[in-house]
Amino acid sequence: MKDGAEQDQLVIDALVAGLETRAPGMSRYQALTETISDAIADGSLPRGSALPGERVLSEGLGVSRVTVRRAIEDLAGQGVLMRKHGARTTVAKRVEKTLSRLSGFSEDIRSRGMQPGLRWLSRQAVRPTPKEVMALGIMPDQMVIRLRRVRLADGHPIALECATIPQDLLPEPEFDGDSLYAALDAAGARPAHGTQRIRAGVMDEGEAALLDADPGTAMLIVERRCTTAEGRPIEFTETRYNGNFYDFVTELSS
């Protein structure tokens, strides 16, 4: 295993080679931004790997620290890099979610070698919206539990989730643990089947603030309706994923 200095030098060498291919008239900031992006795309900077510090990059690449900082901040705003106070900047991991399998967020994140987490925004017992009435097959005066949360991967916010459950299945918005599916399983109503609708969108200012992104960043908006094995609708969830972190994949056959 290479030590930190050796690994840093490999990164520097890869970026120097990339910078040398840039057009002569390109600004150093733009050249460095594109070079880092290309190194991530071709695997020279693997997902989850750490970049050298700003000083090391500046000295190794022969550019100012202002240029290095600006390029990193720009790529972090795009979701390509992840910055944490007191830690090295890392290449953001992407999450692949298989469309053909019904699974929860935490299960998806753990399967990719990351630690799931969440921040609760609200837990309420409320009247359903017309959309929730249709999705859950309930009466307009039937109460539902609505759960809003920010979903995290390795401490970084990557999705906004709003889940709605009929209150007769989940009497209180407060339940043990953080897993909705575990709570439903304990109530004898774990989802067995589901349908999903996916559309594209962009973040508004409020969504961007919650996801540590820039307004206008691309999102993947997924609406999921789940039923029990007997066909009873029990969950309607809308999840807004940061498009810089999520890929949806499915298997095809002829």
PDB file of C-alpha atoms in Angstrom:
ATOM      1  CA  MET A   1       0.000   0.000   0.000  1.00  0.00           C
ATOM      2  CA  LYS A   2       1.344   3.415  -0.934  1.00  0.00           C
ATOM      3  CA  ASP A   3       1.806   6.001   1.804  1.00  0.00           C
ATOM      4  CA  GLY A   4       0.165   9.425   1.677  1.00  0.00           C
ATOM      5  CA  ALA A   5       3.119  11.208   0.051  1.00  0.00           C
ATOM      6  CA  GLU A   6       3.438   8.603  -2.697  1.00  0.00           C
ATOM      7  CA  GLN A   7      -0.292   8.720  -3.376  1.00  0.00           C
ATOM      8  CA  ASP A   8      -0.232  12.511  -3.497  1.00  0.00           C
ATOM      9  CA  GLN A   9       2.589  12.402  -6.032  1.00  0.00           C
ATOM     10  CA  LEU A  10       0.652  10.005  -8.248  1.00  0.00           C
ATOM     11  CA  VAL A  11      -2.274  12.426  -8.233  1.00  0.00           C
ATOM     12  CA  ILE A  12       0.031  15.359  -8.993  1.00  0.00           C
ATOM     13  CA  ASP A  13       1.642  13.487 -11.891  1.00  0.00           C
ATOM     14  CA  ALA A  14      -1.755  12.608 -13.373  1.00  0.00           C
ATOM     15  CA  LEU A  15      -2.979  16.193 -13.129  1.00  0.00           C
ATOM     16  CA  VAL A  16       0.252  17.650 -14.551  1.00  0.00           C
ATOM     17  CA  ALA A  17      -0.113  15.388 -17.588  1.00  0.00           C
ATOM     18  CA  GLY A  18      -3.710  16.530 -18.003  1.00  0.00           C
ATOM     19  CA  LEU A  19      -2.853  20.218 -17.671  1.00  0.00           C
ATOM     20  CA  GLU A  20      -0.271  19.904 -20.426  1.00  0.00           C
ATOM     21  CA  THR A  21      -2.983  18.876 -22.905  1.00  0.00           C
ATOM     22  CA  ARG A  22      -5.133  21.980 -22.335  1.00  0.00           C
ATOM     23  CA  ALA A  23      -5.418  24.723 -24.932  1.00  0.00           C
ATOM     24  CA  PRO A  24      -2.763  27.432 -24.450  1.00  0.00           C
ATOM     25  CA  GLY A  25      -5.337  30.209 -24.172  1.00  0.00           C
ATOM     26  CA  MET A  26      -7.387  28.529 -21.439  1.00  0.00           C
ATOM     27  CA  SER A  27      -7.304  30.100 -17.990  1.00  0.00           C
ATOM     28  CA  ARG A  28      -5.420  28.159 -15.311  1.00  0.00           C
ATOM     29  CA  TYR A  29      -8.567  27.874 -13.221  1.00  0.00           C
ATOM     30  CA  GLN A  30     -10.601  26.446 -16.103  1.00  0.00           C
ATOM     31  CA  ALA A  31      -7.762  24.139 -17.140  1.00  0.00           C
ATOM     32  CA  LEU A  32      -7.406  22.759 -13.622  1.00  0.00           C
ATOM     33  CA  THR A  33     -11.167  22.303 -13.216  1.00  0.00           C
ATOM     34  CA  GLU A  34     -11.418  20.339 -16.467  1.00  0.00           C
ATOM     35  CA  THR A  35      -8.281  18.328 -15.682  1.00  0.00           C
ATOM     36  CA  ILE A  36      -9.624  17.192 -12.304  1.00  0.00           C
ATOM     37  CA  SER A  37     -12.996  16.334 -13.887  1.00  0.00           C
ATOM     38  CA  ASP A  38     -11.296  14.271 -16.606  1.00  0.00           C
ATOM     39  CA  ALA A  39      -9.094  12.478 -14.052  1.00  0.00           C
ATOM     40  CA  ILE A  40     -12.212  11.436 -12.150  1.00  0.00           C
ATOM     41  CA  ALA A  41     -13.940  10.311 -15.339  1.00  0.00           C
ATOM     42  CA  ASP A  42     -11.014   8.146 -16.496  1.00  0.00           C
ATOM     43  CA  GLY A  43     -10.374   6.657 -13.064  1.00  0.00           C
ATOM     44  CA  SER A  44      -7.078   8.403 -12.338  1.00  0.00           C
ATOM     45  CA  LEU A  45      -8.897   9.867  -9.339  1.00  0.00           C
ATOM     46  CA  PRO A  46     -11.126   7.019  -8.124  1.00  0.00           C
ATOM     47  CA  ARG A  47     -14.453   7.646  -6.423  1.00  0.00           C
ATOM     48  CA  GLY A  48     -13.897   8.145  -2.703  1.00  0.00           C
ATOM     49  CA  SER A  49     -10.187   8.948  -3.042  1.00  0.00           C
ATOM     50  CA  ALA A  50      -8.648  11.990  -1.346  1.00  0.00           C
ATOM     51  CA  LEU A  51      -6.985  14.900  -3.108  1.00  0.00           C
ATOM     52  CA  PRO A  52      -3.703  16.334  -1.851  1.00  0.00           C
ATOM     53  CA  GLY A  53      -4.012  19.494   0.222  1.00  0.00           C
ATOM     54  CA  GLU A  54      -4.241  22.900  -1.431  1.00  0.00           C
ATOM     55  CA  ARG A  55      -0.598  23.738  -0.697  1.00  0.00           C
ATOM     56  CA  VAL A  56       0.649  20.424  -2.133  1.00  0.00           C
ATOM     57  CA  LEU A  57      -1.500  20.853  -5.248  1.00  0.00           C
ATOM     58  CA  SER A  58      -0.378  24.448  -5.695  1.00  0.00           C
ATOM     59  CA  GLU A  59       3.330  23.609  -5.441  1.00  0.00           C
ATOM     60  CA  GLY A  60       3.100  20.400  -7.448  1.00  0.00           C
ATOM     61  CA  LEU A  61       1.079  21.890 -10.296  1.00  0.00           C
ATOM     62  CA  GLY A  62       2.759  25.278 -10.396  1.00  0.00           C
ATOM     63  CA  VAL A  63      -0.464  27.242  -9.926  1.00  0.00           C
ATOM     64  CA  SER A  64      -1.591  29.599  -7.184  1.00  0.00           C
ATOM     65  CA  ARG A  65      -3.519  28.405  -4.150  1.00  0.00           C
ATOM     66  CA  VAL A  66      -6.297  30.783  -5.195  1.00  0.00           C
ATOM     67  CA  THR A  67      -6.584  28.877  -8.474  1.00  0.00           C
ATOM     68  CA  VAL A  68      -6.587  25.535  -6.664  1.00  0.00           C
ATOM     69  CA  ARG A  69      -9.192  26.699  -4.149  1.00  0.00           C
ATOM     70  CA  ARG A  70     -11.454  28.121  -6.843  1.00  0.00           C
ATOM     71  CA  ALA A  71     -11.332  24.912  -8.907  1.00  0.00           C
ATOM     72  CA  ILE A  72     -12.088  22.763  -5.852  1.00  0.00           C
ATOM     73  CA  GLU A  73     -14.948  25.011  -4.731  1.00  0.00           C
ATOM     74  CA  ASP A  74     -16.444  24.932  -8.221  1.00  0.00           C
ATOM     75  CA  LEU A  75     -16.300  21.129  -8.423  1.00  0.00           C
ATOM     76  CA  ALA A  76     -17.642  20.804  -4.879  1.00  0.00           C
ATOM     77  CA  GLY A  77     -20.587  23.005  -5.885  1.00  0.00           C
ATOM     78  CA  GLN A  78     -21.255  20.616  -8.771  1.00  0.00           C
ATOM     79  CA  GLY A  79     -21.185  17.653  -6.389  1.00  0.00           C
ATOM     80  CA  VAL A  80     -18.064  16.204  -8.028  1.00  0.00           C
ATOM     81  CA  LEU A  81     -15.910  16.747  -4.932  1.00  0.00           C
ATOM     82  CA  MET A  82     -16.846  16.647  -1.250  1.00  0.00           C
ATOM     83  CA  ARG A  83     -15.334  19.017   1.306  1.00  0.00           C
ATOM     84  CA  LYS A  84     -15.424  18.501   5.074  1.00  0.00           C
ATOM     85  CA  HIS A  85     -14.002  20.872   7.653  1.00  0.00           C
ATOM     86  CA  GLY A  86     -10.731  19.561   9.022  1.00  0.00           C
ATOM     87  CA  ALA A  87     -10.497  16.729   6.475  1.00  0.00           C
ATOM     88  CA  ARG A  88      -9.165  16.281   2.974  1.00  0.00           C
ATOM     89  CA  THR A  89     -11.308  16.972  -0.064  1.00  0.00           C
ATOM     90  CA  THR A  90     -12.476  13.682  -1.559  1.00  0.00           C
ATOM     91  CA  VAL A  91     -13.927  12.578  -4.875  1.00  0.00           C
ATOM     92  CA  ALA A  92     -17.664  12.119  -4.414  1.00  0.00           C
ATOM     93  CA  LYS A  93     -18.975   8.588  -4.632  1.00  0.00           C
ATOM     94  CA  ARG A  94     -21.973   7.885  -6.838  1.00  0.00           C
ATOM     95  CA  VAL A  95     -24.789   5.652  -5.710  1.00  0.00           C
ATOM     96  CA  GLU A  96     -26.260   3.163  -8.179  1.00  0.00           C
ATOM     97  CA  LYS A  97     -29.843   2.202  -7.413  1.00  0.00           C
ATOM     98  CA  THR A  98     -31.287  -0.838  -9.139  1.00  0.00           C
ATOM     99  CA  LEU A  99     -34.791  -0.121 -10.393  1.00  0.00           C
ATOM    100  CA  SER A 100     -35.842  -3.768 -10.534  1.00  0.00           C
ATOM    101  CA  ARG A 101     -35.525  -4.360  -6.773  1.00  0.00           C
ATOM    102  CA  LEU A 102     -37.582  -2.870  -3.941  1.00  0.00           C
ATOM    103  CA  SER A 103     -35.155  -1.631  -1.290  1.00  0.00           C
ATOM    104  CA  GLY A 104     -34.862   1.180   1.201  1.00  0.00           C
ATOM    105  CA  PHE A 105     -32.396   4.061   1.111  1.00  0.00           C
ATOM    106  CA  SER A 106     -30.257   2.731   3.966  1.00  0.00           C
ATOM    107  CA  GLU A 107     -29.917  -0.668   2.297  1.00  0.00           C
ATOM    108  CA  ASP A 108     -28.864   0.969  -0.987  1.00  0.00           C
ATOM    109  CA  ILE A 109     -26.228   3.105   0.713  1.00  0.00           C
ATOM    110  CA  ARG A 110     -24.758   0.250   2.769  1.00  0.00           C
ATOM    111  CA  SER A 111     -24.553  -1.938  -0.343  1.00  0.00           C
ATOM    112  CA  ARG A 112     -22.237   0.704  -1.857  1.00  0.00           C
ATOM    113  CA  GLY A 113     -19.895   0.659   1.125  1.00  0.00           C
ATOM    114  CA  MET A 114     -21.146   3.919   2.637  1.00  0.00           C
ATOM    115  CA  GLN A 115     -22.775   4.767   5.947  1.00  0.00           C
ATOM    116  CA  PRO A 116     -26.412   5.912   5.724  1.00  0.00           C
ATOM    117  CA  GLY A 117     -27.782   8.667   7.909  1.00  0.00           C
ATOM    118  CA  LEU A 118     -30.586  11.197   8.100  1.00  0.00           C
ATOM    119  CA  ARG A 119     -31.744  14.518   9.462  1.00  0.00           C
ATOM    120  CA  TRP A 120     -35.412  14.752  10.387  1.00  0.00           C
ATOM    121  CA  LEU A 121     -37.245  17.774   8.994  1.00  0.00           C
ATOM    122  CA  SER A 122     -40.721  16.933  10.300  1.00  0.00           C
ATOM    123  CA  ARG A 123     -42.900  14.050  11.533  1.00  0.00           C
ATOM    124  CA  GLN A 124     -46.610  14.803  11.467  1.00  0.00           C
ATOM    125  CA  ALA A 125     -50.045  13.247  11.660  1.00  0.00           C
ATOM    126  CA  VAL A 126     -51.977  15.257   9.029  1.00  0.00           C
ATOM    127  CA  ARG A 127     -54.806  15.229   6.517  1.00  0.00           C
ATOM    128  CA  PRO A 128     -53.686  13.804   3.156  1.00  0.00           C
ATOM    129  CA  THR A 129     -53.206  15.840   0.023  1.00  0.00           C
ATOM    130  CA  PRO A 130     -55.314  14.880  -3.027  1.00  0.00           C
ATOM    131  CA  LYS A 131     -52.225  13.227  -4.503  1.00  0.00           C
ATOM    132  CA  GLU A 132     -51.718  11.134  -1.365  1.00  0.00           C
ATOM    133  CA  VAL A 133     -55.408  10.184  -1.320  1.00  0.00           C
ATOM    134  CA  MET A 134     -55.101   8.813  -4.861  1.00  0.00           C
ATOM    135  CA  ALA A 135     -51.766   7.067  -4.257  1.00  0.00           C
ATOM    136  CA  LEU A 136     -52.849   5.356  -1.025  1.00  0.00           C
ATOM    137  CA  GLY A 137     -56.459   4.646  -1.967  1.00  0.00           C
ATOM    138  CA  ILE A 138     -57.810   6.315   1.171  1.00  0.00           C
ATOM    139  CA  MET A 139     -60.615   8.748   2.002  1.00  0.00           C
ATOM    140  CA  PRO A 140     -59.845  12.489   2.155  1.00  0.00           C
ATOM    141  CA  ASP A 141     -60.692  12.609   5.877  1.00  0.00           C
ATOM    142  CA  GLN A 142     -58.433   9.669   6.771  1.00  0.00           C
ATOM    143  CA  MET A 143     -55.330  10.769   8.670  1.00  0.00           C
ATOM    144  CA  VAL A 144     -51.831   9.924   7.451  1.00  0.00           C
ATOM    145  CA  ILE A 145     -48.335  10.034   8.901  1.00  0.00           C
ATOM    146  CA  ARG A 146     -46.063  12.265   6.824  1.00  0.00           C
ATOM    147  CA  LEU A 147     -42.303  11.977   7.357  1.00  0.00           C
ATOM    148  CA  ARG A 148     -39.854  14.473   5.836  1.00  0.00           C
ATOM    149  CA  ARG A 149     -36.121  13.943   6.116  1.00  0.00           C
ATOM    150  CA  VAL A 150     -32.746  14.624   4.524  1.00  0.00           C
ATOM    151  CA  ARG A 151     -30.969  11.386   3.609  1.00  0.00           C
ATOM    152  CA  LEU A 152     -27.195  11.219   4.089  1.00  0.00           C
ATOM    153  CA  ALA A 153     -24.374   9.088   2.711  1.00  0.00           C
ATOM    154  CA  ASP A 154     -21.158   9.199   4.753  1.00  0.00           C
ATOM    155  CA  GLY A 155     -22.524  12.315   6.407  1.00  0.00           C
ATOM    156  CA  HIS A 156     -23.202  14.157   3.135  1.00  0.00           C
ATOM    157  CA  PRO A 157     -26.796  15.091   2.199  1.00  0.00           C
ATOM    158  CA  ILE A 158     -27.790  13.551  -1.129  1.00  0.00           C
ATOM    159  CA  ALA A 159     -31.582  13.293  -1.102  1.00  0.00           C
ATOM    160  CA  LEU A 160     -34.779  14.833   0.284  1.00  0.00           C
ATOM    161  CA  GLU A 161     -37.503  12.352   1.157  1.00  0.00           C
ATOM    162  CA  CYS A 162     -41.178  12.762   1.987  1.00  0.00           C
ATOM    163  CA  ALA A 163     -42.928   9.501   2.931  1.00  0.00           C
ATOM    164  CA  THR A 164     -46.649   9.160   3.656  1.00  0.00           C
ATOM    165  CA  ILE A 165     -48.225   6.182   5.464  1.00  0.00           C
ATOM    166  CA  PRO A 166     -51.888   5.585   6.478  1.00  0.00           C
ATOM    167  CA  GLN A 167     -52.154   6.325  10.187  1.00  0.00           C
ATOM    168  CA  ASP A 168     -53.912   3.049  10.950  1.00  0.00           C
ATOM    169  CA  LEU A 169     -50.666   1.295   9.987  1.00  0.00           C
ATOM    170  CA  LEU A 170     -48.334   3.681  11.800  1.00  0.00           C
ATOM    171  CA  PRO A 171     -50.343   5.318  14.590  1.00  0.00           C
ATOM    172  CA  GLU A 172     -47.661   7.773  15.720  1.00  0.00           C
ATOM    173  CA  PRO A 173     -45.089   9.769  13.711  1.00  0.00           C
ATOM    174  CA  GLU A 174     -42.485   8.902  16.349  1.00  0.00           C
ATOM    175  CA  PHE A 175     -41.234   5.314  16.163  1.00  0.00           C
ATOM    176  CA  ASP A 176     -38.241   3.337  17.375  1.00  0.00           C
ATOM    177  CA  GLY A 177     -35.132   3.799  15.255  1.00  0.00           C
ATOM    178  CA  ASP A 178     -34.878   5.656  11.969  1.00  0.00           C
ATOM    179  CA  SER A 179     -35.953   2.949   9.518  1.00  0.00           C
ATOM    180  CA  LEU A 180     -39.478   3.351   8.176  1.00  0.00           C
ATOM    181  CA  TYR A 181     -39.421  -0.116   6.626  1.00  0.00           C
ATOM    182  CA  ALA A 182     -38.387  -1.644   9.958  1.00  0.00           C
ATOM    183  CA  ALA A 183     -41.314   0.131  11.629  1.00  0.00           C
ATOM    184  CA  LEU A 184     -43.713  -1.126   8.961  1.00  0.00           C
ATOM    185  CA  ASP A 185     -42.271  -4.617   9.231  1.00  0.00           C
ATOM    186  CA  ALA A 186     -42.896  -4.542  12.985  1.00  0.00           C
ATOM    187  CA  ALA A 187     -46.506  -3.553  12.242  1.00  0.00           C
ATOM    188  CA  GLY A 188     -46.853  -6.520   9.874  1.00  0.00           C
ATOM    189  CA  ALA A 189     -47.041  -4.321   6.795  1.00  0.00           C
ATOM    190  CA  ARG A 190     -43.650  -4.368   5.102  1.00  0.00           C
ATOM    191  CA  PRO A 191     -43.846  -3.296   1.426  1.00  0.00           C
ATOM    192  CA  ALA A 192     -43.736  -6.255  -0.949  1.00  0.00           C
ATOM    193  CA  HIS A 193     -44.421  -4.661  -4.333  1.00  0.00           C
ATOM    194  CA  GLY A 194     -43.974  -1.191  -5.743  1.00  0.00           C
ATOM    195  CA  THR A 195     -44.085   1.062  -8.778  1.00  0.00           C
ATOM    196  CA  GLN A 196     -41.876   4.072  -9.417  1.00  0.00           C
ATOM    197  CA  ARG A 197     -42.159   7.143 -11.606  1.00  0.00           C
ATOM    198  CA  ILE A 198     -38.989   9.099 -12.340  1.00  0.00           C
ATOM    199  CA  ARG A 199     -38.718  12.604 -13.730  1.00  0.00           C
ATOM    200  CA  ALA A 200     -36.029  15.262 -13.983  1.00  0.00           C
ATOM    201  CA  GLY A 201     -35.997  18.533 -12.098  1.00  0.00           C
ATOM    202  CA  VAL A 202     -33.736  21.253 -10.721  1.00  0.00           C
ATOM    203  CA  MET A 203     -33.244  22.398  -7.139  1.00  0.00           C
ATOM    204  CA  ASP A 204     -34.798  25.577  -5.863  1.00  0.00           C
ATOM    205  CA  GLU A 205     -32.997  27.648  -3.230  1.00  0.00           C
ATOM    206  CA  GLY A 206     -34.538  25.790  -0.281  1.00  0.00           C
ATOM    207  CA  GLU A 207     -33.723  22.342  -1.665  1.00  0.00           C
ATOM    208  CA  ALA A 208     -30.199  23.411  -2.565  1.00  0.00           C
ATOM    209  CA  ALA A 209     -29.599  24.720   0.967  1.00  0.00           C
ATOM    210  CA  LEU A 210     -30.674  21.395   2.476  1.00  0.00           C
ATOM    211  CA  LEU A 211     -28.500  19.414   0.050  1.00  0.00           C
ATOM    212  CA  ASP A 212     -25.390  21.634   0.242  1.00  0.00           C
ATOM    213  CA  ALA A 213     -25.668  22.345  -3.475  1.00  0.00           C
ATOM    214  CA  ASP A 214     -26.211  25.284  -5.800  1.00  0.00           C
ATOM    215  CA  PRO A 215     -29.710  26.336  -6.892  1.00  0.00           C
ATOM    216  CA  GLY A 216     -30.409  24.916 -10.334  1.00  0.00           C
ATOM    217  CA  THR A 217     -28.472  21.679  -9.681  1.00  0.00           C
ATOM    218  CA  ALA A 218     -30.066  18.729 -11.476  1.00  0.00           C
ATOM    219  CA  MET A 219     -32.312  16.391  -9.502  1.00  0.00           C
ATOM    220  CA  LEU A 220     -33.887  13.015 -10.104  1.00  0.00           C
ATOM    221  CA  ILE A 221     -37.404  13.017  -8.632  1.00  0.00           C
ATOM    222  CA  VAL A 222     -38.771   9.570  -7.826  1.00  0.00           C
ATOM    223  CA  GLU A 223     -42.360   8.893  -6.758  1.00  0.00           C
ATOM    224  CA  ARG A 224     -42.838   5.423  -5.291  1.00  0.00           C
ATOM    225  CA  ARG A 225     -46.097   3.690  -4.376  1.00  0.00           C
ATOM    226  CA  CYS A 226     -45.753   0.445  -2.425  1.00  0.00           C
ATOM    227  CA  THR A 227     -48.243  -2.246  -1.474  1.00  0.00           C
ATOM    228  CA  THR A 228     -48.342  -5.298   0.763  1.00  0.00           C
ATOM    229  CA  ALA A 229     -48.218  -8.803  -0.687  1.00  0.00           C
ATOM    230  CA  GLU A 230     -52.028  -8.699  -0.640  1.00  0.00           C
ATOM    231  CA  GLY A 231     -52.075  -5.519  -2.710  1.00  0.00           C
ATOM    232  CA  ARG A 232     -52.963  -2.926  -0.076  1.00  0.00           C
ATOM    233  CA  PRO A 233     -51.297   0.486  -0.699  1.00  0.00           C
ATOM    234  CA  ILE A 234     -49.217   1.343   2.360  1.00  0.00           C
ATOM    235  CA  GLU A 235     -46.557   3.838   1.298  1.00  0.00           C
ATOM    236  CA  PHE A 236     -46.309   6.847  -0.985  1.00  0.00           C
ATOM    237  CA  THR A 237     -42.870   8.447  -1.085  1.00  0.00           C
ATOM    238  CA  GLU A 238     -41.368  11.245  -3.129  1.00  0.00           C
ATOM    239  CA  THR A 239     -37.575  11.383  -3.041  1.00  0.00           C
ATOM    240  CA  ARG A 240     -35.565  14.173  -4.634  1.00  0.00           C
ATOM    241  CA  TYR A 241     -32.041  12.958  -5.340  1.00  0.00           C
ATOM    242  CA  ASN A 242     -29.053  15.169  -6.071  1.00  0.00           C
ATOM    243  CA  GLY A 243     -28.347  14.193  -9.682  1.00  0.00           C
ATOM    244  CA  ASN A 244     -24.602  14.571  -9.104  1.00  0.00           C
ATOM    245  CA  PHE A 245     -24.583  11.576  -6.745  1.00  0.00           C
ATOM    246  CA  TYR A 246     -27.200   9.129  -8.022  1.00  0.00           C
ATOM    247  CA  ASP A 247     -27.445   6.792 -11.012  1.00  0.00           C
ATOM    248  CA  PHE A 248     -30.465   4.595 -11.645  1.00  0.00           C
ATOM    249  CA  VAL A 249     -29.731   1.310 -13.379  1.00  0.00           C
ATOM    250  CA  THR A 250     -31.842  -1.536 -14.673  1.00  0.00           C
ATOM    251  CA  GLU A 251     -31.167  -4.859 -16.356  1.00  0.00           C
ATOM    252  CA  LEU A 252     -32.367  -5.468 -19.895  1.00  0.00           C
ATOM    253  CA  SER A 253     -32.748  -8.717 -21.796  1.00  0.00           C
ATOM    254  CA  SER A 254     -33.819  -9.554 -25.330  1.00  0.00           C
TER     255      SER A 254
END
